[in-house]
CSV table of N, CA, C and O in Angstrom, one decimal:
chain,number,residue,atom,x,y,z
A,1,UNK,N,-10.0,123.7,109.5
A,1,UNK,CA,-9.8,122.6,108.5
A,1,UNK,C,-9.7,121.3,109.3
A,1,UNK,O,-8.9,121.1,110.2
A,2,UNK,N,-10.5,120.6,108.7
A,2,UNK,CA,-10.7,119.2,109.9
A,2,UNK,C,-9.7,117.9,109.0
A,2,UNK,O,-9.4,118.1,107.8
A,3,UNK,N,-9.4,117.1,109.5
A,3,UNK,CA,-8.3,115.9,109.0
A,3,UNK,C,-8.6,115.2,108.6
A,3,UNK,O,-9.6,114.5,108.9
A,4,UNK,N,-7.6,115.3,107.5
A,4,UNK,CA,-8.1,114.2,106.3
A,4,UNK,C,-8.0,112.6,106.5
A,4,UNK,O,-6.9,112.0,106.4
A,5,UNK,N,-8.9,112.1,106.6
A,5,UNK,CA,-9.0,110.5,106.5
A,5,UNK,C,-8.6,109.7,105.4
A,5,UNK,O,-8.9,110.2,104.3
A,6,UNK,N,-8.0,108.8,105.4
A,6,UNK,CA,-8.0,108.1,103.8
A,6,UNK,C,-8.8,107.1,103.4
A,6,UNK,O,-8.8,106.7,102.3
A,7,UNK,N,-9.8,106.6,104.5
A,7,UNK,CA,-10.9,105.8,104.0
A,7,UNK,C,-12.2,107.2,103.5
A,7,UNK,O,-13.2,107.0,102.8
A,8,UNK,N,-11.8,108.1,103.9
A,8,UNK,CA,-12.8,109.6,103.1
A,8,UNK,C,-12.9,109.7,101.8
A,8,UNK,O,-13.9,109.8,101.2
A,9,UNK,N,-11.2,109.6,101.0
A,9,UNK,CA,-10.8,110.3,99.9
A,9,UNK,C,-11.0,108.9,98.8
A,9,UNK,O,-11.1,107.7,99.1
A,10,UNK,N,-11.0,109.2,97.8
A,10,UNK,CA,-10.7,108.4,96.5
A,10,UNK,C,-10.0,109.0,95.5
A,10,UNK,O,-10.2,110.2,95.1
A,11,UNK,N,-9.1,108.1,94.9
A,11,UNK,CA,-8.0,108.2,94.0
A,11,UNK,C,-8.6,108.8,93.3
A,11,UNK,O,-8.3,110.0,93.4
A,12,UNK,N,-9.5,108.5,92.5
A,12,UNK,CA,-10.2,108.7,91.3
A,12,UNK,C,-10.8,110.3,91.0
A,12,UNK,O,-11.3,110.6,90.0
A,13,UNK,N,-10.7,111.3,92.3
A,13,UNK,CA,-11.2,112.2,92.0
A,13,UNK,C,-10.2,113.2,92.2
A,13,UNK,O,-10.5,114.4,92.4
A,14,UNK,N,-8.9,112.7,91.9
A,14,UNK,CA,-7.9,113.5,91.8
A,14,UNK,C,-6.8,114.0,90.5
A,14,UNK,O,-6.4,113.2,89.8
A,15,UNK,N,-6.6,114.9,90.4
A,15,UNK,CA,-5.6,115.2,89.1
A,15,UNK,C,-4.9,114.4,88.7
A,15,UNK,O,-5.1,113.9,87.6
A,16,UNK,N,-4.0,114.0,89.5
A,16,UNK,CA,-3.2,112.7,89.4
A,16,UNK,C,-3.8,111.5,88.5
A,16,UNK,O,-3.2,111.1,87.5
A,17,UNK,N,-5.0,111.1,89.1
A,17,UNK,CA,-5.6,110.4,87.9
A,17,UNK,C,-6.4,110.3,86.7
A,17,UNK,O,-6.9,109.4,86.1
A,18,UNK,N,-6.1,111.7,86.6
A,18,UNK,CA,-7.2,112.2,85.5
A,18,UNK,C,-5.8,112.0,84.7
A,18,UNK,O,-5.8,111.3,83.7
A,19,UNK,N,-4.8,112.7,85.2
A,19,UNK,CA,-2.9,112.5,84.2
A,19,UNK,C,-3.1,111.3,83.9
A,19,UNK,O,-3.0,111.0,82.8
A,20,UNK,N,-3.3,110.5,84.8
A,20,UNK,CA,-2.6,109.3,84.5
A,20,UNK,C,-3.5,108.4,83.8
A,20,UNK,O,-3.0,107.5,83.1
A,21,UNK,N,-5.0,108.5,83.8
A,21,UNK,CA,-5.7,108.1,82.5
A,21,UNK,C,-5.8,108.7,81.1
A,21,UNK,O,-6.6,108.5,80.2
A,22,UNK,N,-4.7,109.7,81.1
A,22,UNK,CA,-4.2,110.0,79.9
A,22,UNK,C,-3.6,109.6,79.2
A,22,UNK,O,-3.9,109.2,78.1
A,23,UNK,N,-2.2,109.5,80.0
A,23,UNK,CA,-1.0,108.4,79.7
A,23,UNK,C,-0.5,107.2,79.6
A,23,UNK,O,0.6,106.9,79.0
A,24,UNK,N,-1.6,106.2,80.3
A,24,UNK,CA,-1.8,105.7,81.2
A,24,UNK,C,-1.6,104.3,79.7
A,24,UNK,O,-2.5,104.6,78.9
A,25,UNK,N,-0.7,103.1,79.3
A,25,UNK,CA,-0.4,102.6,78.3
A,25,UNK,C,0.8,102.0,78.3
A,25,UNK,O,1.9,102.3,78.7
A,26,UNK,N,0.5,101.1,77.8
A,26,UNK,CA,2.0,100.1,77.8
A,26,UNK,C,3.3,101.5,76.4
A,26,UNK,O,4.6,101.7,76.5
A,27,UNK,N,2.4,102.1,75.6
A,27,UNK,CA,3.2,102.8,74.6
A,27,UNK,C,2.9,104.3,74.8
A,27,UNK,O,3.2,105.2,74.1
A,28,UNK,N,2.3,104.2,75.7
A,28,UNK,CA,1.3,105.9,75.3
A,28,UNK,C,2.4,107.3,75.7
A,28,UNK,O,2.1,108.4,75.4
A,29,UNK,N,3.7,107.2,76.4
A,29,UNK,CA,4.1,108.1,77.2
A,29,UNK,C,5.7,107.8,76.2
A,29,UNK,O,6.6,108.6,76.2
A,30,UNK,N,5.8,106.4,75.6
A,30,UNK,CA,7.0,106.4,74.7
A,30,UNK,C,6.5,107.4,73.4
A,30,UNK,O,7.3,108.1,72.8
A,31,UNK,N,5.2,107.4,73.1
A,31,UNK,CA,4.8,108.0,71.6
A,31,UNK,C,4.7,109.6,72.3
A,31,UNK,O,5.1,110.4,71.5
A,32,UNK,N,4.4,109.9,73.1
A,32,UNK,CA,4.6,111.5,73.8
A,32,UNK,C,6.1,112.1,73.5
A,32,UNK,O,6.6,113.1,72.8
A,33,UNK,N,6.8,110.9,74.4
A,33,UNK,CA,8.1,111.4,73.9
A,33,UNK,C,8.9,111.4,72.6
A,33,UNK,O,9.7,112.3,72.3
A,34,UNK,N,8.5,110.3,71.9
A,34,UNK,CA,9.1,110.2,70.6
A,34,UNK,C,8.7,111.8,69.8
A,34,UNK,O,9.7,112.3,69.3
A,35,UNK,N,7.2,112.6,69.7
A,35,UNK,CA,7.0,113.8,69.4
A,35,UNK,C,7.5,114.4,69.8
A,35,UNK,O,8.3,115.0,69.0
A,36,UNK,N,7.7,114.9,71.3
A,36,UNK,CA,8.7,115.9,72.0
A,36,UNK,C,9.8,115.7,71.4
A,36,UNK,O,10.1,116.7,70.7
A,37,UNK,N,10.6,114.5,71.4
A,37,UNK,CA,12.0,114.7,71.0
A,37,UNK,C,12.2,115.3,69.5
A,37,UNK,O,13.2,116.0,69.2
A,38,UNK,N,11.1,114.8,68.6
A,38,UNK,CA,11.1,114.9,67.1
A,38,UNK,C,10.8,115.9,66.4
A,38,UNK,O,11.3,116.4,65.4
A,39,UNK,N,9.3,116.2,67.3
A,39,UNK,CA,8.5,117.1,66.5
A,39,UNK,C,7.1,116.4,65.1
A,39,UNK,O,6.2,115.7,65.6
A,40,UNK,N,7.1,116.5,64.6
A,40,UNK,CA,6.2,115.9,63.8
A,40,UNK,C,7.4,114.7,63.0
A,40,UNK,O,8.4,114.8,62.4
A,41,UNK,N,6.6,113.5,63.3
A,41,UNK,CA,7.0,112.2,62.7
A,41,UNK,C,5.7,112.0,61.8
A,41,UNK,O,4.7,112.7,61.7
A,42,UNK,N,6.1,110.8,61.1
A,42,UNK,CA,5.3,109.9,60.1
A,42,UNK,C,5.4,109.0,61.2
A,42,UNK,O,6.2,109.0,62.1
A,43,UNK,N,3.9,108.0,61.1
A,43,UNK,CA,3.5,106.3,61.0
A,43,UNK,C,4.9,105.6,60.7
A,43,UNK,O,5.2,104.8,61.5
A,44,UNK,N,5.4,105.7,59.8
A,44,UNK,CA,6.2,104.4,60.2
A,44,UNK,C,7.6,104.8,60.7
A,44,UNK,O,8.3,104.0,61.1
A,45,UNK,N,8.1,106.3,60.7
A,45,UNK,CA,9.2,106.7,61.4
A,45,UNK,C,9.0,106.2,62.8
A,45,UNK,O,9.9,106.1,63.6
A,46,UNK,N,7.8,106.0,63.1
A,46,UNK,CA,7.6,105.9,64.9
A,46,UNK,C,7.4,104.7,65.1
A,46,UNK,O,7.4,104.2,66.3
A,47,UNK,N,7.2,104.0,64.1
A,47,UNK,CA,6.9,102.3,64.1
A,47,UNK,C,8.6,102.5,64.2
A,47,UNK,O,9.1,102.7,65.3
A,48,UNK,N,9.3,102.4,63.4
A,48,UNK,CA,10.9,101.9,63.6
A,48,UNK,C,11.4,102.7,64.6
A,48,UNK,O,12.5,102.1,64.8
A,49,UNK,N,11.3,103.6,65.3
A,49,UNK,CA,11.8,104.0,66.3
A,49,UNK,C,11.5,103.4,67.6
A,49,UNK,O,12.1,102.9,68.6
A,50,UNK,N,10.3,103.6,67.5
A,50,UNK,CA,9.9,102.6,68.9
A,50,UNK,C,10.0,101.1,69.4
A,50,UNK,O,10.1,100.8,70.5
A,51,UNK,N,9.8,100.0,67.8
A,51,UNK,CA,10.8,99.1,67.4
A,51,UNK,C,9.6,98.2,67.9
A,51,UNK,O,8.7,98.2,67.0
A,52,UNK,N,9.2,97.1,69.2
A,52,UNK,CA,8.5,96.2,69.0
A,52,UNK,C,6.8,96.2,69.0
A,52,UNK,O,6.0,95.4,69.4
A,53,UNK,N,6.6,97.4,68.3
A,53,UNK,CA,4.7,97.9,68.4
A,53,UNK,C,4.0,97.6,67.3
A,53,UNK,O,4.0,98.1,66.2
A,54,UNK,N,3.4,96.5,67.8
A,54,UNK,CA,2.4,96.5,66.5
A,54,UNK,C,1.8,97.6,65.4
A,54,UNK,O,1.2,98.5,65.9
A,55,UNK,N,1.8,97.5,64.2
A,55,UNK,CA,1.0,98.0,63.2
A,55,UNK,C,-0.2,98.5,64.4
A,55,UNK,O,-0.1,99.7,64.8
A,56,UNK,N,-1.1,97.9,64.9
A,56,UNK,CA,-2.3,97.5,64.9
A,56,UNK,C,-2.4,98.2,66.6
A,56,UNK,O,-3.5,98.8,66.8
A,57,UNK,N,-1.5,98.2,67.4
A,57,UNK,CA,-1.4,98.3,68.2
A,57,UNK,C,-1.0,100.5,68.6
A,57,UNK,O,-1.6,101.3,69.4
A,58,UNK,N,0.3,100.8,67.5
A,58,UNK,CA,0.4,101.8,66.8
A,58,UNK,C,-0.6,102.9,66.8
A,58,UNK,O,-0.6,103.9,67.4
A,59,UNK,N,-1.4,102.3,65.9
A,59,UNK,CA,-2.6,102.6,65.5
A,59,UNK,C,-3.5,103.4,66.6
A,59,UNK,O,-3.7,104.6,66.9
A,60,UNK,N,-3.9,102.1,67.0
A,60,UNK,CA,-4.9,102.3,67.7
A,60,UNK,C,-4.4,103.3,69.4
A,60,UNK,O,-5.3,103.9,70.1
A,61,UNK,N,-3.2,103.3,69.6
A,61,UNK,CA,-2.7,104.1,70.5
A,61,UNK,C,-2.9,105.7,70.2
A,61,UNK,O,-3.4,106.5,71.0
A,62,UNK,N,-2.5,106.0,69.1
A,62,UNK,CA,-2.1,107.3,68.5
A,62,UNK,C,-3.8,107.7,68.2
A,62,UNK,O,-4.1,108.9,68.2
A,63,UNK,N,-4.9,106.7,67.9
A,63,UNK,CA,-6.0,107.4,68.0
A,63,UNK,C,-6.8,107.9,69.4
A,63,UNK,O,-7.8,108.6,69.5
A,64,UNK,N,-6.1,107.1,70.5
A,64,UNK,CA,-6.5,107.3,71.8
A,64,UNK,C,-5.8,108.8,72.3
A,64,UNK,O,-6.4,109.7,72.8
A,65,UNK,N,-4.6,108.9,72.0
A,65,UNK,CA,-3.8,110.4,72.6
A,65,UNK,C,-4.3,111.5,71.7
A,65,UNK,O,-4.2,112.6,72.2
A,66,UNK,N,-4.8,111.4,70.1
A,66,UNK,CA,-5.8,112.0,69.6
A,66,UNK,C,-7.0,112.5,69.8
A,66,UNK,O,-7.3,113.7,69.5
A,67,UNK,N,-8.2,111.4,70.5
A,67,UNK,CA,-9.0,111.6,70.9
A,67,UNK,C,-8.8,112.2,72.4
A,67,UNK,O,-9.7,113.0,72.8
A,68,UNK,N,-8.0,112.0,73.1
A,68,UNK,CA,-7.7,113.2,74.3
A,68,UNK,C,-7.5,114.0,74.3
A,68,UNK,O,-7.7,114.7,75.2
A,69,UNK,N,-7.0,114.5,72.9
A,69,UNK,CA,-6.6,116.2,72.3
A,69,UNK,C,-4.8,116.5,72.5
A,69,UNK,O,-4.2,117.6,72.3
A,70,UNK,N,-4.0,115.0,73.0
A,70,UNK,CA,-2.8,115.1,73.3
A,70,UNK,C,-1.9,115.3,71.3
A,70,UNK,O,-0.9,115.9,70.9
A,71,UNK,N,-2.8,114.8,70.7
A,71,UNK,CA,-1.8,114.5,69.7
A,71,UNK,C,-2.2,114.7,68.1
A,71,UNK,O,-2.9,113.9,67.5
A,72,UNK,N,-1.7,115.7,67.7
A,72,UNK,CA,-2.5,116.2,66.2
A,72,UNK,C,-2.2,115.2,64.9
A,72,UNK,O,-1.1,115.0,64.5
A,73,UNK,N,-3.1,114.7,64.5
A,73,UNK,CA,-3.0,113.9,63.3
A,73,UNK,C,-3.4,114.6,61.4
A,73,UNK,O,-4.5,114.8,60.9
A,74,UNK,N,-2.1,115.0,60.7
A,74,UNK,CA,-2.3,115.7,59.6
A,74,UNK,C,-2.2,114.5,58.3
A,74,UNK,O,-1.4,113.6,58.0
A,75,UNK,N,-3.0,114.6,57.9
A,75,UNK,CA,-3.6,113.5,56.3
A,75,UNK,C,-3.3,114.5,55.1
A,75,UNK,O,-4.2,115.4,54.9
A,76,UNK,N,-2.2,114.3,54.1
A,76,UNK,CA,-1.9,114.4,52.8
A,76,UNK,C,-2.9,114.1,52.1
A,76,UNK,O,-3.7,113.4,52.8
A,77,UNK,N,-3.2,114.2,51.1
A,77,UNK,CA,-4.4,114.1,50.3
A,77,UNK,C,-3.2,113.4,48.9
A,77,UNK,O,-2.9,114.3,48.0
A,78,UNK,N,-2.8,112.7,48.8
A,78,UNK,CA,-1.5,112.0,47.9
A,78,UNK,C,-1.2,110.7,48.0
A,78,UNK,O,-1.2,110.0,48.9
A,79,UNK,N,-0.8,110.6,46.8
A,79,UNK,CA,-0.7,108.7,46.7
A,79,UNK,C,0.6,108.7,46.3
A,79,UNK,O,1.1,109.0,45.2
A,80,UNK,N,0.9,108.2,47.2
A,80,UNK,CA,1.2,107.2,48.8
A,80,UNK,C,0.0,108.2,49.6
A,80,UNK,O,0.0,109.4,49.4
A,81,UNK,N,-0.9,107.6,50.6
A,81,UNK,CA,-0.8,108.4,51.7
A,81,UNK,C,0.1,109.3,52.5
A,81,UNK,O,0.9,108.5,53.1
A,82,UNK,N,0.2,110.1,52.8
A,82,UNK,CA,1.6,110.4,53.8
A,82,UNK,C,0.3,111.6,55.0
A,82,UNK,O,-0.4,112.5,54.8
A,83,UNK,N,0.8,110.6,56.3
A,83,UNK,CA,0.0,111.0,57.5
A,83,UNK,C,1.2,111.5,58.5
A,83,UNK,O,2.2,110.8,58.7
A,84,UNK,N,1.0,112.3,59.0
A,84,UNK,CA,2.4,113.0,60.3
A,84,UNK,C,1.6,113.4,61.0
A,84,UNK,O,0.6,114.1,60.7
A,85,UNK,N,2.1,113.1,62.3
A,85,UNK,CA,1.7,113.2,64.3
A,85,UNK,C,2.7,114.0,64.7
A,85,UNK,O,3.9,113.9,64.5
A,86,UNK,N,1.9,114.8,65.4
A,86,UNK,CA,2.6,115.9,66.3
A,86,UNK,C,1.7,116.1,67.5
A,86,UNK,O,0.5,115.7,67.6
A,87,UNK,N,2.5,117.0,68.6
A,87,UNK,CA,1.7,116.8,70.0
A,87,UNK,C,0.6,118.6,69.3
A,87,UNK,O,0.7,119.5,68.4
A,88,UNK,N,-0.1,118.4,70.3
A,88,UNK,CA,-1.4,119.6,70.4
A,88,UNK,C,-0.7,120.3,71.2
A,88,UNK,O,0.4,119.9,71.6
A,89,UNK,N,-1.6,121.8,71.6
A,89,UNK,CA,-0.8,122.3,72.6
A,89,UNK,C,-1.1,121.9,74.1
A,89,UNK,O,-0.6,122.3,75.1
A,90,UNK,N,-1.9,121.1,73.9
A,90,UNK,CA,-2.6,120.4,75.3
A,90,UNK,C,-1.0,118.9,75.3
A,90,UNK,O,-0.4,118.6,76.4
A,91,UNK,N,-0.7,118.3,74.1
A,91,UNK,CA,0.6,117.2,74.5
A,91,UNK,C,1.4,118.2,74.9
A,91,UNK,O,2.0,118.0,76.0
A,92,UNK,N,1.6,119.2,74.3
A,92,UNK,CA,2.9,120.1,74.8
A,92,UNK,C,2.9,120.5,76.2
A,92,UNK,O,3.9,120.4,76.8
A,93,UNK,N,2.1,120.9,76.7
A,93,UNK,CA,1.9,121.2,78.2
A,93,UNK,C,2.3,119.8,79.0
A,93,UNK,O,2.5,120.0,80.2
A,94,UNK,N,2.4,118.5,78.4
A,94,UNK,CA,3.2,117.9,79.2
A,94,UNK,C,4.9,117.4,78.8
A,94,UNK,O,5.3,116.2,78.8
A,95,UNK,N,5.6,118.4,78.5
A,95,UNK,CA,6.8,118.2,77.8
A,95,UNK,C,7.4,118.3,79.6
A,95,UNK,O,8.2,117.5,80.1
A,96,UNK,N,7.0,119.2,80.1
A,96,UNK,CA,7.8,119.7,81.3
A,96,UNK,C,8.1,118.3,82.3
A,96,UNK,O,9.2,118.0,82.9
A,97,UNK,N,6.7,117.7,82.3
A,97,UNK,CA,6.6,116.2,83.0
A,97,UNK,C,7.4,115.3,82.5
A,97,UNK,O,7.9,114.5,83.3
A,98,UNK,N,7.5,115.4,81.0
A,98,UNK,CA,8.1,114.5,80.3
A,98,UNK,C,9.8,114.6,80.7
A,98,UNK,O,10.5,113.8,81.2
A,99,UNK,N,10.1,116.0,80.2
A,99,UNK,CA,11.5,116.4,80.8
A,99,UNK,C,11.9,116.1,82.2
A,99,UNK,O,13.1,116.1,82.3
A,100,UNK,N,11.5,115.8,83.3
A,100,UNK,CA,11.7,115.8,84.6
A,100,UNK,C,11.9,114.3,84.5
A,100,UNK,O,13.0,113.7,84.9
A,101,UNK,N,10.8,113.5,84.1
A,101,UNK,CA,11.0,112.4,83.9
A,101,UNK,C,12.3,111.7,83.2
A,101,UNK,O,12.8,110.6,83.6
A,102,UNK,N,12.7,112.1,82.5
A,102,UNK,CA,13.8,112.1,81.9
A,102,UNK,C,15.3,112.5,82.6
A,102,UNK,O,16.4,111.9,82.7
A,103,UNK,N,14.9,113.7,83.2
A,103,UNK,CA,16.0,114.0,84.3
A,103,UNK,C,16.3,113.3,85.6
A,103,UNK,O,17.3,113.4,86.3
A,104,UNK,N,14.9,112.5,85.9
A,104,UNK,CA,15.1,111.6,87.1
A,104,UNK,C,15.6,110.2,86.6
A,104,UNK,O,16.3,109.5,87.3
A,105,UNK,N,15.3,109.8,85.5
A,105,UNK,CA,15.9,108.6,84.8
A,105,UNK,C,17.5,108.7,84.7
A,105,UNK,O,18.2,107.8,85.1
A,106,UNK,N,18.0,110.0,84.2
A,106,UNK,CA,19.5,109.9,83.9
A,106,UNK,C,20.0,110.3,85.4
A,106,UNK,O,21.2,110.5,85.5
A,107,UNK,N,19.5,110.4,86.0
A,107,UNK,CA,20.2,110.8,87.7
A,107,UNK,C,20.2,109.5,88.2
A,107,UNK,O,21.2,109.2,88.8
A,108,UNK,N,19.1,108.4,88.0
A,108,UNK,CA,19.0,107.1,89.2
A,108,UNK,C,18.9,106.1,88.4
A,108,UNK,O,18.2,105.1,88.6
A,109,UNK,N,19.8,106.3,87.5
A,109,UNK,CA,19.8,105.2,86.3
A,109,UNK,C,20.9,104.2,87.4
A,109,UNK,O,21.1,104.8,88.4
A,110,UNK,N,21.4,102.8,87.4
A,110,UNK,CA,22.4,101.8,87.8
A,110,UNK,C,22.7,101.3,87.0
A,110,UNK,O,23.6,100.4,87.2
């Protein structure tokens, strides 16, 4: 096995960034966790919990972690609408990441 150079390698062809263009969001890894912790929320349980996210912004997040297969979206057929988000088993496979993350926050918190 011959040595690895780093002008050889690129970021981009590694796991690491395949994760991290998952997650990868000013809100996208707060809405991961708000399911982890919750379980299936509503649209606006996660708008007031998460507190300064746009309507619009919301939105359009939760259809990106959708479209990655991170985040199941269920539609009521009822008026009012009533829509509830929950993780897939593809978001769940990152709970573990999520949890660690969490446990290195409350260890090196100041």
């Amino acid at each position: 096995m011959g040595v690895r150079c780093i002008s050889d390698e690129c970021i981009g062809n590694t796991g690491f960034s395949y994760t991290l263009s998952l997650i990868n969001g000013k809100y996208k890894m707060t809405i991961l966790y708000t399911l982890m912790e919750f379980g299936t929320v509503r649209f606006n349980e996660m708008k007031r919990y998460i507190g300064g996210i746009s309507y619009k912004t919301l939105s359009s997040t939760l259809k990106e972690l959708e479209n990655d297969g991170l985040v199941h979206r269920e539609e009521y057929p009822q008026i009012p609408p009533k829509v509830e988000y929950s993780l897939t088993g593809r978001g769940r496979s990152l709970i573990p990441i999520l949890d660690a993350m969490c446990d290195w926050g409350e260890k090196n918190r100041m």
